[in-house]
Amino acid sequence: MKVATEPQSVAELLPQVRSCTRCHTAPRRQPPLPHKPRPVLQLSQHAPILIAGQAPGTRVHRSGRPFTDPSGDRLRSWLGLNEQVFYDCSRLAIVPMGFCFPGLDAKGGDLPPRRECAATWHDRLFAGRPPFALKLVIGRYARDYHLPQHRTERLTDTIRRQLVDPEAAVSGGAVLLPHPSWRNNAWLKRNPEFEQLLLPVIKRRVHDLLASR
């Protein structure tokens, strides 16, 4: 008979995550990570907001700090947050689907997030703390985990559905964002309603939650 165990706290799990090398030593249905693992995440027991992204890029791999790149600059601008608040783990959690930089493909783009991270750590990390008041979900891999009911849709269709009633979308507790990368500049130009209608509601909710801390 299997004995149920209590979830571990974030404080107990984080040292294990930060020393994890499974993508290098025990890869899951793909080649080993081609470089030394460097897990990058930001999490505490009671942060009310989660930013759920894809995986670190080359700059984040070097810095060891989430979103230390132009994508981070745009994301902070979208949310109206300075670096001091953004990097306060008691206020914001930043947990990508892959904790380590996955490497580059043949065209020089980032490979998908490693499978080992979500399979090994995500359920345990989130079970070890209270639910988030708001999840900001970025990209397909994060969408499939945090908003699985929409995993068969195109990302654009999911985002556009939120534009019908932005208040309801944000108050639902999880909202999908396009990736703030410069690669999405054309998408943002084609879909100005995202910044006009949805972002102001997201920004207001973020600031309301942080003001209550």
Short mmCIF file of N, CA and C in Angstrom, two decimals, residues 32-134:
data_model
loop_
_atom_site.label_atom_id
_atom_site.label_comp_id
_atom_site.label_asym_id
_atom_site.label_seq_id
_atom_site.Cartn_x
_atom_site.Cartn_y
_atom_site.Cartn_z
N PRO A 32 21.05 14.42 -24.51
CA PRO A 32 21.40 15.17 -23.30
C PRO A 32 21.60 16.66 -23.59
N LEU A 33 21.36 17.48 -22.61
CA LEU A 33 21.66 18.91 -22.74
C LEU A 33 23.13 19.07 -23.11
N PRO A 34 23.44 19.86 -24.15
CA PRO A 34 24.81 19.90 -24.65
C PRO A 34 25.77 20.77 -23.84
N HIS A 35 25.29 21.35 -22.76
CA HIS A 35 26.15 22.19 -21.94
C HIS A 35 25.79 21.98 -20.47
N LYS A 36 26.55 22.55 -19.57
CA LYS A 36 26.31 22.38 -18.15
C LYS A 36 24.97 22.98 -17.76
N PRO A 37 24.11 22.24 -17.06
CA PRO A 37 22.82 22.79 -16.65
C PRO A 37 22.98 23.99 -15.72
N ARG A 38 22.09 24.96 -15.89
CA ARG A 38 22.01 26.10 -14.97
C ARG A 38 20.55 26.48 -14.80
N PRO A 39 19.82 25.80 -13.91
CA PRO A 39 18.40 26.10 -13.72
C PRO A 39 18.18 27.54 -13.28
N VAL A 40 17.22 28.20 -13.93
CA VAL A 40 16.90 29.59 -13.62
C VAL A 40 15.41 29.69 -13.34
N LEU A 41 15.06 30.11 -12.14
CA LEU A 41 13.67 30.34 -11.77
C LEU A 41 13.65 31.25 -10.56
N GLN A 42 12.46 31.76 -10.26
CA GLN A 42 12.25 32.63 -9.10
C GLN A 42 10.94 32.22 -8.46
N LEU A 43 10.97 31.83 -7.19
CA LEU A 43 9.77 31.29 -6.57
C LEU A 43 9.86 31.43 -5.05
N SER A 44 8.73 31.70 -4.43
CA SER A 44 8.64 31.72 -2.98
C SER A 44 7.32 31.08 -2.56
N GLN A 45 7.13 30.94 -1.28
CA GLN A 45 5.96 30.23 -0.78
C GLN A 45 4.66 31.00 -0.98
N HIS A 46 4.73 32.33 -1.02
CA HIS A 46 3.48 33.10 -1.00
C HIS A 46 3.39 34.20 -2.06
N ALA A 47 4.24 34.22 -3.07
CA ALA A 47 4.11 35.20 -4.15
C ALA A 47 2.74 35.05 -4.80
N PRO A 48 1.99 36.15 -4.98
CA PRO A 48 0.62 36.03 -5.51
C PRO A 48 0.53 35.88 -7.03
N ILE A 49 1.62 36.21 -7.73
CA ILE A 49 1.58 36.23 -9.20
C ILE A 49 2.65 35.30 -9.77
N LEU A 50 2.27 34.53 -10.76
CA LEU A 50 3.20 33.65 -11.46
C LEU A 50 3.37 34.12 -12.89
N ILE A 51 4.60 34.25 -13.33
CA ILE A 51 4.92 34.41 -14.74
C ILE A 51 5.44 33.07 -15.22
N ALA A 52 4.68 32.43 -16.08
CA ALA A 52 5.01 31.09 -16.57
C ALA A 52 5.48 31.21 -18.01
N GLY A 53 6.79 31.07 -18.22
CA GLY A 53 7.35 31.24 -19.54
C GLY A 53 7.79 29.94 -20.18
N GLN A 54 8.68 30.06 -21.15
CA GLN A 54 9.13 28.92 -21.94
C GLN A 54 10.41 28.32 -21.37
N ALA A 55 11.54 28.99 -21.60
CA ALA A 55 12.85 28.52 -21.14
C ALA A 55 13.82 29.68 -21.24
N PRO A 56 14.90 29.67 -20.47
CA PRO A 56 15.89 30.74 -20.57
C PRO A 56 16.56 30.77 -21.94
N GLY A 57 16.91 31.98 -22.38
CA GLY A 57 17.72 32.13 -23.57
C GLY A 57 19.18 32.26 -23.21
N THR A 58 20.00 32.62 -24.17
CA THR A 58 21.44 32.67 -23.94
C THR A 58 21.83 33.71 -22.90
N ARG A 59 21.19 34.87 -22.93
CA ARG A 59 21.54 35.93 -21.98
C ARG A 59 21.15 35.53 -20.56
N VAL A 60 19.99 34.93 -20.42
CA VAL A 60 19.55 34.50 -19.09
C VAL A 60 20.44 33.36 -18.59
N HIS A 61 20.86 32.49 -19.49
CA HIS A 61 21.77 31.41 -19.10
C HIS A 61 23.07 32.00 -18.54
N ARG A 62 23.54 33.07 -19.14
CA ARG A 62 24.77 33.69 -18.64
C ARG A 62 24.56 34.42 -17.32
N SER A 63 23.44 35.11 -17.19
CA SER A 63 23.21 35.91 -15.98
C SER A 63 22.70 35.10 -14.80
N GLY A 64 21.97 34.01 -15.09
CA GLY A 64 21.36 33.24 -14.02
C GLY A 64 20.14 33.90 -13.41
N ARG A 65 19.59 34.89 -14.11
CA ARG A 65 18.43 35.66 -13.61
C ARG A 65 17.38 35.73 -14.70
N PRO A 66 16.11 35.49 -14.40
CA PRO A 66 15.09 35.44 -15.45
C PRO A 66 14.92 36.78 -16.18
N PHE A 67 14.66 36.70 -17.46
CA PHE A 67 14.28 37.86 -18.28
C PHE A 67 15.28 39.00 -18.23
N THR A 68 16.57 38.69 -18.22
CA THR A 68 17.60 39.73 -18.33
C THR A 68 17.97 39.90 -19.80
N ASP A 69 16.98 40.34 -20.57
CA ASP A 69 17.14 40.48 -22.01
C ASP A 69 16.07 41.44 -22.53
N PRO A 70 16.08 41.77 -23.82
CA PRO A 70 15.06 42.69 -24.33
C PRO A 70 13.62 42.20 -24.12
N SER A 71 13.41 40.88 -24.12
CA SER A 71 12.06 40.37 -23.83
C SER A 71 11.64 40.76 -22.42
N GLY A 72 12.57 40.70 -21.49
CA GLY A 72 12.27 41.10 -20.12
C GLY A 72 11.97 42.59 -20.03
N ASP A 73 12.69 43.40 -20.78
CA ASP A 73 12.42 44.84 -20.79
C ASP A 73 10.99 45.11 -21.25
N ARG A 74 10.58 44.41 -22.32
CA ARG A 74 9.21 44.62 -22.82
C ARG A 74 8.18 44.10 -21.83
N LEU A 75 8.44 42.93 -21.24
CA LEU A 75 7.48 42.37 -20.28
C LEU A 75 7.31 43.30 -19.09
N ARG A 76 8.40 43.84 -18.56
CA ARG A 76 8.30 44.77 -17.43
C ARG A 76 7.54 46.02 -17.84
N SER A 77 7.74 46.47 -19.08
CA SER A 77 6.99 47.62 -19.57
C SER A 77 5.50 47.30 -19.67
N TRP A 78 5.17 46.12 -20.19
CA TRP A 78 3.77 45.71 -20.26
C TRP A 78 3.10 45.74 -18.89
N LEU A 79 3.82 45.28 -17.87
CA LEU A 79 3.24 45.16 -16.53
C LEU A 79 3.40 46.44 -15.70
N GLY A 80 4.19 47.39 -16.20
CA GLY A 80 4.42 48.61 -15.45
C GLY A 80 5.22 48.39 -14.19
N LEU A 81 6.21 47.51 -14.24
CA LEU A 81 7.01 47.16 -13.07
C LEU A 81 8.47 47.50 -13.29
N ASN A 82 9.11 48.00 -12.24
CA ASN A 82 10.55 48.20 -12.31
C ASN A 82 11.27 46.91 -11.90
N GLU A 83 12.58 46.88 -12.06
CA GLU A 83 13.33 45.67 -11.78
C GLU A 83 13.26 45.30 -10.30
N GLN A 84 13.23 46.29 -9.42
CA GLN A 84 13.19 46.00 -7.99
C GLN A 84 11.96 45.16 -7.63
N VAL A 85 10.82 45.54 -8.16
CA VAL A 85 9.58 44.79 -7.88
C VAL A 85 9.58 43.47 -8.64
N PHE A 86 9.99 43.52 -9.90
CA PHE A 86 9.94 42.34 -10.76
C PHE A 86 10.78 41.20 -10.19
N TYR A 87 11.91 41.54 -9.60
CA TYR A 87 12.81 40.50 -9.07
C TYR A 87 12.65 40.28 -7.57
N ASP A 88 11.53 40.70 -7.03
CA ASP A 88 11.20 40.42 -5.63
C ASP A 88 10.43 39.11 -5.58
N CYS A 89 11.06 38.04 -5.14
CA CYS A 89 10.42 36.72 -5.20
C CYS A 89 9.23 36.60 -4.25
N SER A 90 9.09 37.52 -3.30
CA SER A 90 7.91 37.49 -2.44
C SER A 90 6.69 38.05 -3.16
N ARG A 91 6.91 38.72 -4.28
CA ARG A 91 5.82 39.33 -5.05
C ARG A 91 5.53 38.58 -6.35
N LEU A 92 6.58 38.25 -7.08
CA LEU A 92 6.41 37.58 -8.36
C LEU A 92 7.20 36.28 -8.39
N ALA A 93 6.54 35.23 -8.84
CA ALA A 93 7.22 33.98 -9.16
C ALA A 93 7.45 33.93 -10.66
N ILE A 94 8.60 33.42 -11.07
CA ILE A 94 8.92 33.26 -12.49
C ILE A 94 9.39 31.82 -12.67
N VAL A 95 8.51 31.01 -13.25
CA VAL A 95 8.78 29.57 -13.37
C VAL A 95 8.57 29.14 -14.81
N PRO A 96 9.63 29.07 -15.61
CA PRO A 96 9.48 28.64 -17.00
C PRO A 96 9.25 27.14 -17.09
N MET A 97 8.78 26.69 -18.24
CA MET A 97 8.55 25.26 -18.43
C MET A 97 9.86 24.49 -18.46
N GLY A 98 10.91 25.11 -18.96
CA GLY A 98 12.25 24.52 -18.89
C GLY A 98 13.14 25.44 -18.08
N PHE A 99 13.84 24.92 -17.10
CA PHE A 99 14.64 25.76 -16.22
C PHE A 99 16.00 26.11 -16.80
N CYS A 100 16.49 25.29 -17.72
CA CYS A 100 17.82 25.52 -18.30
C CYS A 100 17.70 25.94 -19.76
N PHE A 101 18.66 26.72 -20.21
CA PHE A 101 18.74 27.07 -21.62
C PHE A 101 18.85 25.78 -22.44
N PRO A 102 17.92 25.54 -23.37
CA PRO A 102 17.88 24.24 -24.05
C PRO A 102 18.87 24.09 -25.20
N GLY A 103 19.55 25.17 -25.58
CA GLY A 103 20.44 25.11 -26.72
C GLY A 103 19.78 25.69 -27.97
N LEU A 104 20.53 25.71 -29.06
CA LEU A 104 20.06 26.32 -30.31
C LEU A 104 19.82 25.26 -31.38
N ASP A 105 18.83 25.54 -32.23
CA ASP A 105 18.59 24.64 -33.35
C ASP A 105 19.50 25.01 -34.52
N ALA A 106 19.33 24.32 -35.64
CA ALA A 106 20.21 24.52 -36.79
C ALA A 106 20.11 25.92 -37.38
N LYS A 107 18.99 26.60 -37.15
CA LYS A 107 18.79 27.95 -37.68
C LYS A 107 19.19 29.04 -36.68
N GLY A 108 19.68 28.63 -35.52
CA GLY A 108 20.10 29.60 -34.52
C GLY A 108 19.01 30.03 -33.56
N GLY A 109 17.84 29.42 -33.64
CA GLY A 109 16.77 29.71 -32.70
C GLY A 109 16.84 28.80 -31.48
N ASP A 110 16.17 29.20 -30.43
CA ASP A 110 16.17 28.37 -29.22
C ASP A 110 15.38 27.08 -29.44
N LEU A 111 15.91 25.99 -28.93
CA LEU A 111 15.18 24.72 -28.95
C LEU A 111 14.01 24.79 -27.96
N PRO A 112 13.05 23.87 -28.07
CA PRO A 112 11.94 23.85 -27.11
C PRO A 112 12.43 23.59 -25.69
N PRO A 113 11.63 23.95 -24.69
CA PRO A 113 12.00 23.66 -23.30
C PRO A 113 12.26 22.17 -23.10
N ARG A 114 13.21 21.86 -22.24
CA ARG A 114 13.49 20.47 -21.93
C ARG A 114 12.30 19.81 -21.25
N ARG A 115 12.06 18.53 -21.60
CA ARG A 115 10.93 17.80 -21.04
C ARG A 115 11.12 17.47 -19.56
N GLU A 116 12.38 17.34 -19.12
CA GLU A 116 12.64 16.82 -17.79
C GLU A 116 12.11 17.74 -16.69
N CYS A 117 12.12 19.05 -16.94
CA CYS A 117 11.77 20.00 -15.87
C CYS A 117 10.31 19.84 -15.43
N ALA A 118 9.39 19.96 -16.38
CA ALA A 118 7.98 19.85 -16.01
C ALA A 118 7.65 18.47 -15.46
N ALA A 119 8.22 17.44 -16.08
CA ALA A 119 7.92 16.08 -15.64
C ALA A 119 8.41 15.81 -14.22
N THR A 120 9.52 16.44 -13.85
CA THR A 120 10.13 16.17 -12.56
C THR A 120 9.68 17.13 -11.48
N TRP A 121 9.51 18.42 -11.83
CA TRP A 121 9.43 19.43 -10.78
C TRP A 121 8.13 20.22 -10.70
N HIS A 122 7.47 20.50 -11.81
CA HIS A 122 6.40 21.49 -11.76
C HIS A 122 5.25 21.13 -10.82
N ASP A 123 4.72 19.94 -10.94
CA ASP A 123 3.61 19.55 -10.06
C ASP A 123 4.03 19.64 -8.59
N ARG A 124 5.24 19.22 -8.30
CA ARG A 124 5.72 19.25 -6.91
C ARG A 124 5.89 20.67 -6.41
N LEU A 125 6.45 21.54 -7.23
CA LEU A 125 6.64 22.93 -6.81
C LEU A 125 5.31 23.62 -6.53
N PHE A 126 4.34 23.42 -7.41
CA PHE A 126 3.07 24.12 -7.23
C PHE A 126 2.20 23.49 -6.14
N ALA A 127 2.38 22.20 -5.91
CA ALA A 127 1.64 21.55 -4.81
C ALA A 127 2.17 21.99 -3.46
N GLY A 128 3.40 22.47 -3.42
CA GLY A 128 4.02 22.83 -2.16
C GLY A 128 3.73 24.23 -1.69
N ARG A 129 2.80 24.93 -2.35
CA ARG A 129 2.48 26.31 -1.96
C ARG A 129 1.02 26.61 -2.30
N PRO A 130 0.45 27.70 -1.75
CA PRO A 130 -0.94 28.04 -2.08
C PRO A 130 -1.11 28.38 -3.56
N PRO A 131 -2.33 28.31 -4.09
CA PRO A 131 -2.56 28.67 -5.49
C PRO A 131 -2.22 30.14 -5.74
N PHE A 132 -1.82 30.44 -6.96
CA PHE A 132 -1.55 31.82 -7.33
C PHE A 132 -2.85 32.57 -7.57
N ALA A 133 -2.86 33.86 -7.24
CA ALA A 133 -4.02 34.69 -7.53
C ALA A 133 -4.11 35.01 -9.01
N LEU A 134 -2.94 35.06 -9.69
CA LEU A 134 -2.91 35.36 -11.12
C LEU A 134 -1.73 34.66 -11.76
#
